[in-house]
Coordinates of C-alpha atoms in Angstrom, one line a residue:
X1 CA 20.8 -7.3 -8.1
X2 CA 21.4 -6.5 -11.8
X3 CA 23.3 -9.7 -13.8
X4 CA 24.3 -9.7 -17.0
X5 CA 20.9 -9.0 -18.8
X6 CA 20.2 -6.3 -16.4
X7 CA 23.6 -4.9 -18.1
X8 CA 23.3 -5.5 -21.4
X9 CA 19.5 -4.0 -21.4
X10 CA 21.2 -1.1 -19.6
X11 CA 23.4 -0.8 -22.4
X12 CA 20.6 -1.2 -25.3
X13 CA 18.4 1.8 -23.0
X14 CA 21.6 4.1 -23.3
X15 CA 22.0 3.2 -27.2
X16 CA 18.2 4.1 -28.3
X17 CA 18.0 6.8 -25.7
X18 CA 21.5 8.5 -26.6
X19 CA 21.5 7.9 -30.0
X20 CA 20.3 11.1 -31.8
X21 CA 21.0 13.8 -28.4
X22 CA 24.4 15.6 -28.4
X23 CA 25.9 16.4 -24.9
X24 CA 27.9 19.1 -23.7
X25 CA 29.4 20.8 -21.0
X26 CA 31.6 18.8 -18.1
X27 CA 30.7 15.3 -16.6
X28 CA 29.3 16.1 -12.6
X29 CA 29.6 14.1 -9.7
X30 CA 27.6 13.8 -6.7
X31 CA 29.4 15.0 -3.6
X32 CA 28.7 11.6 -1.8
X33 CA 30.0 9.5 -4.4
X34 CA 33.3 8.1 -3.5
X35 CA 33.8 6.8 -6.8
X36 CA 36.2 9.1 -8.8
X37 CA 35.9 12.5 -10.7
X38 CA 36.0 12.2 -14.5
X39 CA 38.0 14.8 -16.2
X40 CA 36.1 15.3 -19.2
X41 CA 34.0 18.8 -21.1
X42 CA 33.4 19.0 -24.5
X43 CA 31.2 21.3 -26.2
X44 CA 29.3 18.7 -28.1
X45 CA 30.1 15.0 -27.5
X46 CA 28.1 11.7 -28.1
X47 CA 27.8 8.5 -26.0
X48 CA 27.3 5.1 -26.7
X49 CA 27.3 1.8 -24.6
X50 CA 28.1 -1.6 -24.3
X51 CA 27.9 -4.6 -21.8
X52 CA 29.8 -7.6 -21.7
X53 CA 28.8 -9.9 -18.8
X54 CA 28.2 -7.9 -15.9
X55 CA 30.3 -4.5 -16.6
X56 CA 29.2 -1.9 -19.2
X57 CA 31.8 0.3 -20.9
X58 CA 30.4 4.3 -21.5
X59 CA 31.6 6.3 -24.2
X60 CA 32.1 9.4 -24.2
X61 CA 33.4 10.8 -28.4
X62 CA 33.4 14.7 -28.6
X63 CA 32.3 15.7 -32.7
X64 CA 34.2 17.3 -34.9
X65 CA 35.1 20.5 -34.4
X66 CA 34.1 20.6 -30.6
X67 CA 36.2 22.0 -28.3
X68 CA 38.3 22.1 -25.9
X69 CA 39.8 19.4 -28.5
X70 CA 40.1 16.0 -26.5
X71 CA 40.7 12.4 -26.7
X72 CA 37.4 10.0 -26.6
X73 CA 37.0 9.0 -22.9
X74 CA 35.4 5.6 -22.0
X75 CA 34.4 4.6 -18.5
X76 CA 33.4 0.9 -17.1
X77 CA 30.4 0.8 -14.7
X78 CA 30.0 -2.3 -12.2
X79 CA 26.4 -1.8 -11.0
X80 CA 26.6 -3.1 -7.7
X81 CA 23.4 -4.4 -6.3
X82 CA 20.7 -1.0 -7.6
X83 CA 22.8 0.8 -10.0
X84 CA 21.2 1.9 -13.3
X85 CA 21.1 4.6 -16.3
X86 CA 17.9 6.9 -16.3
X87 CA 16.9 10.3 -18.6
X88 CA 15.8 12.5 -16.8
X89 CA 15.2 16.3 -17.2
X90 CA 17.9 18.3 -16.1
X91 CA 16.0 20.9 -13.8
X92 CA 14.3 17.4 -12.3
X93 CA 17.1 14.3 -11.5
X94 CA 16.2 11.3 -9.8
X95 CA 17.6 11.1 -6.0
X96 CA 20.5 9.3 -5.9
X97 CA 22.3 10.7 -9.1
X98 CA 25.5 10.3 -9.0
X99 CA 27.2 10.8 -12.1
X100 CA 25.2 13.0 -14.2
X101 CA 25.8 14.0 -18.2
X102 CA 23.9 16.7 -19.7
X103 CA 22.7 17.9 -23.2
X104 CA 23.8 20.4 -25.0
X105 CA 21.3 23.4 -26.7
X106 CA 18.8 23.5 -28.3
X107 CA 15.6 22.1 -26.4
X108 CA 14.7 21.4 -23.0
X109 CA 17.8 20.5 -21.2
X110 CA 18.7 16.7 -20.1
X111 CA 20.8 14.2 -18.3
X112 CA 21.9 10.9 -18.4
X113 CA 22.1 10.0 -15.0
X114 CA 23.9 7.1 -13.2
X115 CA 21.2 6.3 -10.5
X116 CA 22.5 3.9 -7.4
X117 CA 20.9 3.8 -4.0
X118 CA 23.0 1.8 -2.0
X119 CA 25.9 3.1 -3.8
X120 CA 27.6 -0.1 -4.5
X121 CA 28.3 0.8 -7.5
X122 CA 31.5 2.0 -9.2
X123 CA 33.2 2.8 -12.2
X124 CA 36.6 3.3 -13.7
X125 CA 38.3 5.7 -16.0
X126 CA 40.6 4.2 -18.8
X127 CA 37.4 1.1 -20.5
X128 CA 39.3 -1.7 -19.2
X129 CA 37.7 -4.1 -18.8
X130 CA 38.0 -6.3 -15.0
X131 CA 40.8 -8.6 -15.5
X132 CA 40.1 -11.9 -14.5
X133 CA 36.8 -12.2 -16.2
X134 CA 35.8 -14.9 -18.6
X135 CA 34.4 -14.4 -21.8
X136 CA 30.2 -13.1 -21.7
X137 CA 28.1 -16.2 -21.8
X138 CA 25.7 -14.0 -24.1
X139 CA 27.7 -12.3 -27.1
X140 CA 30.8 -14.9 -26.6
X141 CA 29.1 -18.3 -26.3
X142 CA 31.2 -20.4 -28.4
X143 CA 34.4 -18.9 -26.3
X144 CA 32.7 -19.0 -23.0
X145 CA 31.7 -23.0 -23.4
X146 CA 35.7 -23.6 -24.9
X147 CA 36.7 -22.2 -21.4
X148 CA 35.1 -23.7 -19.3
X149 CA 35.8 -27.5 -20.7
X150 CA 39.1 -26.3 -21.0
X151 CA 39.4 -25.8 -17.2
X152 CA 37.6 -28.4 -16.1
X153 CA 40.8 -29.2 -13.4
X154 CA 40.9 -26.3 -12.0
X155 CA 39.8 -26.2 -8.5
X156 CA 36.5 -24.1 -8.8
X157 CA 34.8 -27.2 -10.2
X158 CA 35.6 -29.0 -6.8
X159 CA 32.9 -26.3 -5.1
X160 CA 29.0 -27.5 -5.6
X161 CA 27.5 -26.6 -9.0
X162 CA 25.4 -24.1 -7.0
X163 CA 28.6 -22.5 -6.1
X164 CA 30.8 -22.7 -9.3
X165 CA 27.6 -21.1 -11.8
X166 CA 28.4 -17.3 -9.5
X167 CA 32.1 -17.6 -10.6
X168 CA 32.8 -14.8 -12.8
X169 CA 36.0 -16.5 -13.7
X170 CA 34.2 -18.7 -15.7
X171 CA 30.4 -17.4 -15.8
X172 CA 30.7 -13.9 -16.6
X173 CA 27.3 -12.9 -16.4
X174 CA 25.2 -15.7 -14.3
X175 CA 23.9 -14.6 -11.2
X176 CA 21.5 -15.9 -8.7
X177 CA 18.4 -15.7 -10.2
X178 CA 20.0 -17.2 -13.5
X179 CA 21.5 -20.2 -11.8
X180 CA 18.3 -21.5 -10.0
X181 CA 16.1 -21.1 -13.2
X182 CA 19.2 -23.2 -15.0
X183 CA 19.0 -25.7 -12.2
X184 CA 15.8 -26.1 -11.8
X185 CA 15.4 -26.7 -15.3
X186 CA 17.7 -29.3 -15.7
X187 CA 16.6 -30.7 -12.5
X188 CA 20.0 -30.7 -11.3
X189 CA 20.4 -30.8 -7.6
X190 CA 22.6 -27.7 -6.6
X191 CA 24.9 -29.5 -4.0
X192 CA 25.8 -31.9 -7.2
X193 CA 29.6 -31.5 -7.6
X194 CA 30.4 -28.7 -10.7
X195 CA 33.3 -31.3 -12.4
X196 CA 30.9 -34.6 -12.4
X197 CA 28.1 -32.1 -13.6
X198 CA 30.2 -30.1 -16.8
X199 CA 32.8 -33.5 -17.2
X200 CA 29.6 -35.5 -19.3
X201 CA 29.5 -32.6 -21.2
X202 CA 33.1 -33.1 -23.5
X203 CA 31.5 -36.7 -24.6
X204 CA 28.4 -34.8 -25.7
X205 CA 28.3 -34.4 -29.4
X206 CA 25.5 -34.2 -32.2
X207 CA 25.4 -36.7 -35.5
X208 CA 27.3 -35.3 -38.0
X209 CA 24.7 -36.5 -40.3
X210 CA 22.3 -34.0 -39.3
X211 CA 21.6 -31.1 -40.7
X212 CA 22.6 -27.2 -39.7
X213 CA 18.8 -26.6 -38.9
X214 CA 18.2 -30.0 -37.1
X215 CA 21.5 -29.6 -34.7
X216 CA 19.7 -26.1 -34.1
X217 CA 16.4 -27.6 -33.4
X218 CA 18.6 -30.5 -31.3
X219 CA 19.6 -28.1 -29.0
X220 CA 16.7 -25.9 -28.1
X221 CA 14.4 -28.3 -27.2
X222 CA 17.2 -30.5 -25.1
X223 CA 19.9 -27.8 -24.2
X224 CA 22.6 -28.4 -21.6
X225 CA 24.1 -26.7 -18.4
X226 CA 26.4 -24.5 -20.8
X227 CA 23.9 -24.0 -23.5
X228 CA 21.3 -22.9 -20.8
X229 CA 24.0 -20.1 -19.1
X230 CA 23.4 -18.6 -22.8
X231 CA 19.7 -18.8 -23.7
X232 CA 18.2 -18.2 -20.1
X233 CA 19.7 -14.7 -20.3
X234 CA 19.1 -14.3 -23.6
X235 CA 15.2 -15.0 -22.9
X236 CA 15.4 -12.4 -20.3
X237 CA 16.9 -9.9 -22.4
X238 CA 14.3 -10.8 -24.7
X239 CA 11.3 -10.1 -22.6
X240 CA 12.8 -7.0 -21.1
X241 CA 12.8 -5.4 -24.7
X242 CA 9.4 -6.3 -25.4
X243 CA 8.6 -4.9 -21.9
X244 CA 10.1 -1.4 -22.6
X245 CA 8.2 -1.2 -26.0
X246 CA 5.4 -1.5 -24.6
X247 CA 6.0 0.8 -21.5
X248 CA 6.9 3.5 -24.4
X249 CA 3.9 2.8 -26.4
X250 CA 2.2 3.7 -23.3
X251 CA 3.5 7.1 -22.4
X252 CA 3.5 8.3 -26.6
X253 CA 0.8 10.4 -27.9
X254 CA -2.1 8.5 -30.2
X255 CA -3.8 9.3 -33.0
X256 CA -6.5 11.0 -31.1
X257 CA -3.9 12.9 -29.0
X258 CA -2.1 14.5 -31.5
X259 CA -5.1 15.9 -33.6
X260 CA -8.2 16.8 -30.6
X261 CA -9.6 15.7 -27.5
X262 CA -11.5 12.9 -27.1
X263 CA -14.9 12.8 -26.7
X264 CA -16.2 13.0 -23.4
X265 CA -17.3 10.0 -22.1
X266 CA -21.2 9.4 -21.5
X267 CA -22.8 10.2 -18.1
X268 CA -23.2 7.2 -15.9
X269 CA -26.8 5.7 -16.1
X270 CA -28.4 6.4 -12.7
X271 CA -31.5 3.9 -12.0
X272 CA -34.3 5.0 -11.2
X273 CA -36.0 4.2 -7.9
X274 CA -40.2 4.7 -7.4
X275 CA -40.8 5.8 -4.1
X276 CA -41.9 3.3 -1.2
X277 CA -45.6 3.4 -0.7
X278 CA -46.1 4.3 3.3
X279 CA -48.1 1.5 5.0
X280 CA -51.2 2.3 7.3
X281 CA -51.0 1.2 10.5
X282 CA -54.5 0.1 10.8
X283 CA -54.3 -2.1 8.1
X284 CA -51.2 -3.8 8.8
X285 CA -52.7 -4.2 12.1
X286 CA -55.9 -5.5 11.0
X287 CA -53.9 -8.2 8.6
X288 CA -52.5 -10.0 11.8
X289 CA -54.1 -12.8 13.1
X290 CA -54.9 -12.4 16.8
X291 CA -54.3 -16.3 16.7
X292 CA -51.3 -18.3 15.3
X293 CA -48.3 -19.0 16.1
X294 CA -47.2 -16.7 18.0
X295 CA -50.8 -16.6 20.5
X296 CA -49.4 -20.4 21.4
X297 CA -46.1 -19.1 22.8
X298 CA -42.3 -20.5 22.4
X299 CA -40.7 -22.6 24.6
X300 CA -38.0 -20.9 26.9
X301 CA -35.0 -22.3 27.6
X302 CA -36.4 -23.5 31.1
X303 CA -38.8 -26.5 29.0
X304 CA -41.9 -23.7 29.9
X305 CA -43.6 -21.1 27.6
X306 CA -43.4 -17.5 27.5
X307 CA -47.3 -15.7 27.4
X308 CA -48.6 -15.6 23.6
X309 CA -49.1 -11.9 25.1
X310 CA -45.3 -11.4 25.1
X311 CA -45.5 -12.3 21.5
X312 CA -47.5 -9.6 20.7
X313 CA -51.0 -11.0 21.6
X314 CA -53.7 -9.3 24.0
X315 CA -51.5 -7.5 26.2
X316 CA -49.6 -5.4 24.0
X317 CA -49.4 -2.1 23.0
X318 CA -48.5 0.2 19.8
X319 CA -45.5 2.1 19.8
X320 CA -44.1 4.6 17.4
X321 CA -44.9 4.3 13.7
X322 CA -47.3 2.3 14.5
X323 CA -45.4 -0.9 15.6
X324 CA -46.3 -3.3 18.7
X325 CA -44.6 -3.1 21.5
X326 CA -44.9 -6.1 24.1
X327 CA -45.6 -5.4 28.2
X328 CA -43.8 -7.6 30.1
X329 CA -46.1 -10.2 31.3
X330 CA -45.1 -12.7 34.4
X331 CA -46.0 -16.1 34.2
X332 CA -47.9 -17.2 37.2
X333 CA -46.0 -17.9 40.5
X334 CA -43.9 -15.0 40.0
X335 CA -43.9 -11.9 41.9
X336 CA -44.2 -8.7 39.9
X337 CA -41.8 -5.9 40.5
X338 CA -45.0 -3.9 41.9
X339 CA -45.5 -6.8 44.5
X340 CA -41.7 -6.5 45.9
X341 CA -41.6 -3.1 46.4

């Protein structure tokens, strides 16, 4: 389920991706969608993002001189549990498109599409943003941690600490994966109650002989609950933009691409095999021993022993290629199957 990072790496994609392409034409909307219609054509209009916490507000600013003349439009997306911005080409969107912008001439046509599968995902006209929220606990740390000491009375912090961290209230931004990583971390057990956990936290404060860079250095190696809600996400942001470069790096062109073809690559080395010299029969005969091992017999599983012949001694024969063959040889007492009949 996408948490704030998700969002705010959603927003960063829309930024790089949008940046130097001009849209045009009217906004479209899959027919399953129940989210609303959004009333908006322009000729040539740009759009730019930003995420705060776990919403991320679209907008939508026609240029100069485009018309129909109209007001910029901005829209706030809640991604729901698969929701997510792709570019895709406009004769070839993604399944589950359901809110689709397209580019404007010249060049192969585009589209920014909203992509969400289970379709828990909305949005709103207007850019409001969801009232109720706190601040983002990774562009407004200083005012997130002030509100949550603040409102250390107020009944969420009764709940479990595993409970409190999903309040958006308060946590705008931390999801699940985010609060077991903090946790676990801080090696805090998740049923601790949320006021004894955040209340040692007002006592809590640095020297004020130390320097700027040794209060930094304080509190990234031993960072608390409320410090940790900010750099956990921050390190996931971190690692998803080092991801995408190098996902991009992948698909570009190299040197070698742009200018001629590579060079074939060698023909695998085959080894060579000398043929397998045919044995004679005679002589592989003539190189057993009539006597040995095998002439004494092996004991069966009755304490007796087989005939040496059964072995391959006197009373055997050649087969095909060569090879011996054993007759079947009775041991005395025993009737032979010519004797019954």
């Amino acid at each position: 389920m996408p948490e704030g990072p998700e969002l705010h790496l959603a927003s960063h994609f829309v930024n790089e991706a949008c940046g130097a392409l001009v849209f045009g034409g009217r906004v479209e909307k899959s027919a399953v969608s129940r989210n609303p219609e959004v009333p908006f054509e322009s000729s040539a209009y740009r759009i730019s993002a930003l995420a705060r916490g776990k919403e991320l507000r679209l907008w939508l600013r026609p240029l100069p001189g485009a018309g129909p003349c109209r007001e910029p439009l901005a829209l706030v997306f809640r991604f729901g549990m698969t929701g997510s911005f792709q570019l895709a080409p406009g004769d070839a969107l993604p399944r589950h498109a359901h809110l689709r912008f397209y580019t404007a001439g010249p060049g192969p046509r585009l589209a920014l599409c909203f992509v969400d599968v289970r379709r828990f995902g909305h949005w709103e006209l207007g850019g409001e943003w969801q009232p109720g929220r706190g601040p983002c606990v990774l562009r407004q740390y200083e005012q997130f941690r002030e509100h949550v000491l603040r409102n250390l009375a107020d009944k969420t912090f009764d709940r479990p600490i595993c409970e409190a961290l999903l309040d958006q209230r308060f946590f705008n931004g931390i999801g699940n994966y985010l609060r077991a990583e903090i946790l676990f971390r801080l090696r805090i057990p998740p049923f601790e109650k949320a006021r004894t956990v955040l209340q040692a936290l007002q006592q809590r404060r640095l020297s004020p002989t130390l320097t700027l860079s040794q209060k930094i250095r304080a509190k990234l190696q031993n960072p608390d609950l409320l410090e940790l809600c900010h750099l956990v996400p921050k390190e996931v942001v971190q690692l998803g933009a080092r991801s995408r470069k190098r996902r991009s790096r992948k698909t570009q062109p190299g040197p070698v691409d742009r200018t001629e073809d590579p060079p074939p690559p060698p023909p695998p080395k085959t080894a060579s095999r000398k043929p397998r010299a045919k044995k004679d029969p005679s002589k592989a005969a003539a190189q057993r021993s009539p006597r040995g091992g095998r002439e004494e017999g092996r004991q069966t599983a009755s304490g007796g022993r087989t005939p040496a012949a059964f072995w391959g001694g006197e009373e055997s024969i050649r087969g095909p290629k060569g090879r011996e063959r054993a007759l079947p040889v009775f041991p005395p007492g025993l009737p032979s199957p010519e004797a019954e009949g």
